[in-house]
mmCIF file of C-alpha atoms and ligand atoms in Angstrom:
data_model
loop_
_atom_site.group_PDB
_atom_site.id
_atom_site.type_symbol
_atom_site.label_atom_id
_atom_site.label_comp_id
_atom_site.label_asym_id
_atom_site.label_seq_id
_atom_site.Cartn_x
_atom_site.Cartn_y
_atom_site.Cartn_z
ATOM 1 C CA MET A 1 -4.481 6.433 25.176
ATOM 2 C CA LYS A 2 -6.611 5.249 27.705
ATOM 3 C CA LEU A 3 -10.353 4.692 26.979
ATOM 4 C CA MET A 4 -11.454 7.682 29.096
ATOM 5 C CA GLU A 5 -9.192 10.031 27.573
ATOM 6 C CA ALA A 6 -10.425 9.118 24.180
ATOM 7 C CA ILE A 7 -14.103 9.319 25.295
ATOM 8 C CA HIS A 8 -13.378 12.542 26.974
ATOM 9 C CA GLY A 9 -11.124 13.970 24.332
ATOM 10 C CA ARG A 10 -12.506 13.107 21.158
ATOM 11 C CA ARG A 11 -13.790 15.933 19.288
ATOM 12 C CA ALA A 12 -15.750 16.708 15.859
ATOM 13 C CA VAL A 13 -12.767 17.939 13.814
ATOM 14 C CA ARG A 14 -13.459 20.016 10.821
ATOM 15 C CA SER A 15 -10.222 20.988 9.743
ATOM 16 C CA TYR A 16 -7.718 18.488 8.138
ATOM 17 C CA THR A 17 -4.273 18.579 6.428
ATOM 18 C CA ALA A 18 -4.070 17.161 2.931
ATOM 19 C CA GLU A 19 -1.993 14.249 4.192
ATOM 20 C CA PRO A 20 -3.759 11.012 3.127
ATOM 21 C CA VAL A 21 -4.457 8.414 5.652
ATOM 22 C CA ALA A 22 -2.893 4.966 4.809
ATOM 23 C CA PRO A 23 -5.307 2.408 3.447
ATOM 24 C CA ALA A 24 -4.138 0.341 6.540
ATOM 25 C CA ARG A 25 -5.069 2.903 9.032
ATOM 26 C CA LEU A 26 -8.475 3.079 7.649
ATOM 27 C CA ARG A 27 -8.542 -0.553 7.784
ATOM 28 C CA ALA A 28 -7.658 -0.470 11.478
ATOM 29 C CA LEU A 29 -10.678 1.731 12.141
ATOM 30 C CA ILE A 30 -12.871 -0.430 10.411
ATOM 31 C CA ASP A 31 -11.622 -3.480 12.580
ATOM 32 C CA ALA A 32 -12.329 -1.217 15.725
ATOM 33 C CA ALA A 33 -15.826 -0.365 14.324
ATOM 34 C CA ILE A 34 -16.826 -4.070 13.909
ATOM 35 C CA GLN A 35 -15.936 -4.707 17.578
ATOM 36 C CA ALA A 36 -19.070 -2.939 18.408
ATOM 37 C CA PRO A 37 -22.118 -4.790 19.891
ATOM 38 C CA SER A 38 -24.902 -5.399 17.708
ATOM 39 C CA ALA A 39 -28.470 -6.878 18.367
ATOM 40 C CA MET A 40 -28.424 -10.743 18.049
ATOM 41 C CA ASN A 41 -24.685 -10.386 17.032
ATOM 42 C CA ARG A 42 -26.202 -9.693 13.311
ATOM 43 C CA GLN A 43 -23.282 -7.169 12.425
ATOM 44 C CA PRO A 44 -25.698 -5.461 10.051
ATOM 45 C CA TRP A 45 -23.173 -3.141 8.603
ATOM 46 C CA SER A 46 -21.072 -2.312 5.596
ATOM 47 C CA PHE A 47 -18.314 0.110 4.952
ATOM 48 C CA CYS A 48 -17.455 2.341 1.917
ATOM 49 C CA VAL A 49 -14.511 4.006 2.030
ATOM 50 C CA ILE A 50 -13.924 7.047 -0.495
ATOM 51 C CA SER A 51 -10.642 8.939 -1.072
ATOM 52 C CA ASP A 52 -11.179 10.420 -4.457
ATOM 53 C CA GLN A 53 -11.359 14.261 -3.657
ATOM 54 C CA SER A 54 -13.384 14.906 -6.984
ATOM 55 C CA LEU A 55 -15.872 12.410 -5.935
ATOM 56 C CA LEU A 56 -16.067 13.915 -2.251
ATOM 57 C CA GLN A 57 -16.637 17.289 -3.845
ATOM 58 C CA ARG A 58 -19.871 15.971 -5.974
ATOM 59 C CA ILE A 59 -21.085 14.157 -3.016
ATOM 60 C CA SER A 60 -20.668 17.445 -0.928
ATOM 61 C CA ASP A 61 -22.589 19.182 -3.789
ATOM 62 C CA ALA A 62 -25.026 16.516 -4.300
ATOM 63 C CA SER A 63 -25.866 16.467 -0.659
ATOM 64 C CA LYS A 64 -26.205 20.127 -0.249
ATOM 65 C CA ALA A 65 -28.842 20.571 -2.860
ATOM 66 C CA HIS A 66 -30.626 17.718 -1.874
ATOM 67 C CA MET A 67 -30.922 19.131 1.608
ATOM 68 C CA LEU A 68 -31.875 22.429 0.355
ATOM 69 C CA ASP A 69 -34.321 21.083 -2.061
ATOM 70 C CA THR A 70 -35.933 18.249 0.132
ATOM 71 C CA ILE A 71 -35.394 18.436 3.726
ATOM 72 C CA ILE A 72 -34.886 22.111 4.813
ATOM 73 C CA PRO A 73 -38.371 23.393 3.283
ATOM 74 C CA ASP A 74 -40.082 20.354 5.318
ATOM 75 C CA THR A 75 -41.166 22.174 8.387
ATOM 76 C CA ALA A 76 -40.645 19.011 10.419
ATOM 77 C CA ALA A 77 -36.964 19.498 10.080
ATOM 78 C CA GLY A 78 -37.451 22.840 11.965
ATOM 79 C CA ASP A 79 -34.081 23.960 13.248
ATOM 80 C CA LEU A 80 -32.145 22.607 10.113
ATOM 81 C CA SER A 81 -33.362 25.848 8.578
ATOM 82 C CA GLU A 82 -30.515 27.505 10.336
ATOM 83 C CA PHE A 83 -27.994 25.518 7.745
ATOM 84 C CA ARG A 84 -29.853 27.057 4.881
ATOM 85 C CA HIS A 85 -27.248 29.905 4.363
ATOM 86 C CA ALA A 86 -23.971 27.384 4.672
ATOM 87 C CA LEU A 87 -25.714 24.999 2.262
ATOM 88 C CA GLY A 88 -26.366 27.509 -0.301
ATOM 89 C CA ASP A 89 -22.723 28.658 -0.196
ATOM 90 C CA PRO A 90 -20.609 27.094 -2.934
ATOM 91 C CA GLY A 91 -17.382 27.268 -0.962
ATOM 92 C CA PHE A 92 -18.804 25.261 1.870
ATOM 93 C CA HIS A 93 -17.607 21.382 1.572
ATOM 94 C CA ILE A 94 -19.631 19.339 3.717
ATOM 95 C CA PHE A 95 -16.368 17.216 4.328
ATOM 96 C CA TYR A 96 -14.162 19.972 5.268
ATOM 97 C CA HIS A 97 -11.867 18.728 2.624
ATOM 98 C CA ALA A 98 -11.094 15.498 4.628
ATOM 99 C CA PRO A 99 -8.766 12.910 2.927
ATOM 100 C CA ALA A 100 -11.086 10.163 3.581
ATOM 101 C CA LEU A 101 -14.839 9.378 4.144
ATOM 102 C CA ILE A 102 -16.138 5.981 5.561
ATOM 103 C CA VAL A 103 -19.686 5.398 5.060
ATOM 104 C CA ILE A 104 -21.329 2.904 7.559
ATOM 105 C CA SER A 105 -24.547 1.366 5.853
ATOM 106 C CA ALA A 106 -27.098 -0.835 7.509
ATOM 107 C CA THR A 107 -27.166 -3.922 5.332
ATOM 108 C CA GLU A 108 -30.832 -4.788 6.453
ATOM 109 C CA GLU A 109 -33.825 -3.371 7.696
ATOM 110 C CA GLY A 110 -34.988 -3.949 11.235
ATOM 111 C CA PRO A 111 -35.513 -2.642 14.511
ATOM 112 C CA TRP A 112 -31.888 -2.461 15.693
ATOM 113 C CA SER A 113 -29.784 -2.155 12.540
ATOM 114 C CA ARG A 114 -29.476 1.408 12.605
ATOM 115 C CA ILE A 115 -28.413 1.467 15.921
ATOM 116 C CA ASP A 116 -25.920 -1.102 15.594
ATOM 117 C CA CYS A 117 -24.401 1.059 12.527
ATOM 118 C CA ALA A 118 -24.273 4.120 15.176
ATOM 119 C CA LEU A 119 -22.421 1.956 17.477
ATOM 120 C CA ALA A 120 -19.757 0.928 15.078
ATOM 121 C CA ALA A 121 -19.422 4.441 14.283
ATOM 122 C CA GLU A 122 -18.805 5.620 17.733
ATOM 123 C CA ASN A 123 -16.049 2.993 17.960
ATOM 124 C CA MET A 124 -14.427 4.158 14.702
ATOM 125 C CA MET A 125 -14.424 7.797 16.150
ATOM 126 C CA LEU A 126 -12.786 6.771 19.335
ATOM 127 C CA ALA A 127 -10.405 4.506 17.551
ATOM 128 C CA ALA A 128 -9.388 7.351 15.233
ATOM 129 C CA CYS A 129 -8.963 9.789 18.298
ATOM 130 C CA ASP A 130 -6.529 7.050 19.866
ATOM 131 C CA ALA A 131 -4.668 6.711 16.624
ATOM 132 C CA GLY A 132 -4.155 10.473 16.530
ATOM 133 C CA LEU A 133 -6.559 11.015 13.619
ATOM 134 C CA GLY A 134 -9.426 13.471 13.754
ATOM 135 C CA SER A 135 -13.215 12.371 12.526
ATOM 136 C CA CYS A 136 -16.588 13.618 12.339
ATOM 137 C CA TRP A 137 -19.838 12.159 11.587
ATOM 138 C CA ILE A 138 -21.453 14.405 8.694
ATOM 139 C CA GLY A 139 -24.972 13.744 8.804
ATOM 140 C CA PHE A 140 -25.541 16.459 6.033
ATOM 141 C CA ALA A 141 -24.498 13.479 3.504
ATOM 142 C CA GLN A 142 -26.788 10.965 4.797
ATOM 143 C CA ALA A 143 -30.132 11.858 3.019
ATOM 144 C CA TRP A 144 -28.605 12.048 -0.375
ATOM 145 C CA LEU A 145 -26.329 9.132 0.053
ATOM 146 C CA GLY A 146 -29.531 6.845 0.644
ATOM 147 C CA THR A 147 -31.272 8.215 -2.731
ATOM 148 C CA PRO A 148 -30.705 5.842 -5.788
ATOM 149 C CA ASP A 149 -28.238 8.046 -7.139
ATOM 150 C CA GLY A 150 -26.241 8.132 -3.772
ATOM 151 C CA LYS A 151 -26.592 4.423 -3.510
ATOM 152 C CA ARG A 152 -25.229 4.013 -7.068
ATOM 153 C CA THR A 153 -22.186 6.399 -6.344
ATOM 154 C CA LEU A 154 -21.228 4.316 -3.333
ATOM 155 C CA ASP A 155 -21.948 0.876 -5.289
ATOM 156 C CA LEU A 156 -24.334 -0.129 -2.529
ATOM 157 C CA PRO A 157 -26.870 -2.590 -2.913
ATOM 158 C CA GLU A 158 -30.401 -1.248 -3.109
ATOM 159 C CA ALA A 159 -31.476 -2.772 0.338
ATOM 160 C CA HIS A 160 -28.363 -1.021 2.054
ATOM 161 C CA VAL A 161 -29.068 2.211 4.237
ATOM 162 C CA PRO A 162 -26.128 4.690 4.595
ATOM 163 C CA ILE A 163 -26.272 5.547 8.345
ATOM 164 C CA ALA A 164 -23.051 7.186 9.418
ATOM 165 C CA PRO A 165 -20.787 9.188 6.937
ATOM 166 C CA ILE A 166 -17.566 9.496 8.730
ATOM 167 C CA ILE A 167 -14.761 11.614 7.662
ATOM 168 C CA VAL A 168 -11.351 10.767 8.775
ATOM 169 C CA GLY A 169 -7.927 12.664 8.405
ATOM 170 C CA HIS A 170 -4.948 14.329 10.112
ATOM 171 C CA PRO A 171 -6.328 17.396 12.081
ATOM 172 C CA GLU A 172 -5.071 20.633 11.161
ATOM 173 C CA ALA A 173 -6.698 21.977 14.364
ATOM 174 C CA VAL A 174 -8.647 20.080 17.063
ATOM 175 C CA PRO A 175 -11.620 22.204 18.530
ATOM 176 C CA SER A 176 -11.842 22.746 22.331
ATOM 177 C CA ALA A 177 -14.740 20.615 23.858
ATOM 178 C CA VAL A 178 -17.978 21.647 23.382
ATOM 179 C CA PRO A 179 -19.845 21.809 26.657
ATOM 180 C CA ARG A 180 -22.209 19.283 27.846
ATOM 181 C CA ASN A 181 -25.372 19.735 29.503
ATOM 182 C CA GLU A 182 -25.956 18.324 32.945
ATOM 183 C CA PRO A 183 -27.613 14.680 32.254
ATOM 184 C CA ASP A 184 -31.290 14.339 33.036
ATOM 185 C CA ILE A 185 -30.990 11.390 35.623
ATOM 186 C CA ARG A 186 -33.687 9.838 37.523
ATOM 187 C CA TRP A 187 -32.369 7.449 40.439
ATOM 188 C CA ILE A 188 -35.022 4.907 41.057
ATOM 189 C CA GLY A 189 -34.787 3.673 44.280
ATOM 190 C CA GLU A 190 -31.274 2.847 45.726
ATOM 191 C CA PRO A 191 -28.727 4.468 45.964
ATOM 192 C CA GLY A 192 -30.432 7.812 45.453
ATOM 193 C CA THR A 193 -33.770 9.178 46.029
ATOM 194 C CA ARG A 194 -36.210 9.725 43.175
ATOM 195 C CA GLY A 195 -35.596 13.049 41.551
ATOM 196 C CA THR A 196 -32.367 13.597 43.155
ATOM 197 C CA SER A 197 -28.705 12.960 42.660
ATOM 198 C CA PRO A 198 -26.723 10.809 45.265
ATOM 199 C CA SER A 199 -24.304 12.957 47.044
HETATM 200 C C1 LIG B 201 -25.628 12.327 14.049
HETATM 201 C C2 LIG B 201 -24.903 13.196 13.850
HETATM 202 C C3 LIG B 201 -24.524 14.342 12.821
HETATM 203 C C4 LIG B 201 -23.658 15.334 12.702
HETATM 204 N N1 LIG B 201 -23.790 15.824 11.450
HETATM 205 C C5 LIG B 201 -22.744 16.790 11.387
HETATM 206 C C6 LIG B 201 -22.627 17.492 10.002
HETATM 207 O O1 LIG B 201 -23.259 17.287 9.272
HETATM 208 N N2 LIG B 201 -21.518 18.579 10.027
HETATM 209 C C7 LIG B 201 -20.875 18.747 11.123
HETATM 210 O O2 LIG B 201 -19.759 19.394 10.844
HETATM 211 N N3 LIG B 201 -20.706 18.087 12.215
HETATM 212 C C8 LIG B 201 -22.010 17.033 12.545
HETATM 213 N N4 LIG B 201 -21.876 16.312 13.830
HETATM 214 C C9 LIG B 201 -20.862 16.555 14.698
HETATM 215 C C10 LIG B 201 -21.709 17.387 15.965
HETATM 216 O O3 LIG B 201 -21.889 18.487 15.488
HETATM 217 C C11 LIG B 201 -20.570 17.324 17.181
HETATM 218 O O4 LIG B 201 -20.499 15.879 17.552
HETATM 219 C C12 LIG B 201 -21.308 18.143 18.400
HETATM 220 O O5 LIG B 201 -21.365 19.462 17.883
HETATM 221 C C13 LIG B 201 -20.594 17.683 19.403
HETATM 222 O O6 LIG B 201 -19.126 18.288 19.261
HETATM 223 P P1 LIG B 201 -17.958 17.068 19.734
HETATM 224 O O7 LIG B 201 -18.143 15.641 18.660
HETATM 225 O O8 LIG B 201 -16.848 17.857 19.455
HETATM 226 O O9 LIG B 201 -18.073 16.899 21.420
HETATM 227 C C14 LIG B 201 -22.789 15.427 13.802
HETATM 228 C C15 LIG B 201 -22.859 14.454 14.605
HETATM 229 C C16 LIG B 201 -23.998 13.454 14.868
HETATM 230 C C17 LIG B 201 -23.739 12.424 16.086
#
């Protein structure tokens, strides 16, 4: 697959077959993730791979409860309240029963480590697309995974901060593309004029 095909064709996949993903294929996704650039080449990431379905169910339940208890009531969370119904539904599995979850965590605090992890996550999702696998970043899991209970569950050192929980699996269905808004671009100087797009 050409890079631009992956960039334009990758989708957030929310429906998976039960077929496990071989460890070597998951490892290849991590190898792609670590090719991402990082500030001062610090590579401040760690990876936790979970394929135990009962553990994923437990993390899903804990994450939903945590979101409902601590994040959604916070008015600053604003538009997250639209998820209240889904998060209160016992049948809603935040990982969509995907066979594997890879959590990318920042190994240090600092101005750029979270950004570095997000770059690694995008590499991982593009590599999954290239390999014919589906993936989706599950932000619902991030807050609980960062609690002391969550870190214990991932066997993460206290200083690590979960940033990108990425599910991976064989897609049962790939959704159609979600439309993108026109980019807000300001051309400063050549080749366009400020406020306009070049023809
Ligand atoms: C930081 C982040 C958090 C996300 N969290 C969730 C999530 O919790 N659950 C989910 O189903 N999708 C989640 N997504 C996927 C987005 O909804 C999806 O990328 C977006 O709708 C665009 O669709 P596309 O990826 O198919 O282009 C998340 C994506 C990002 C980047």
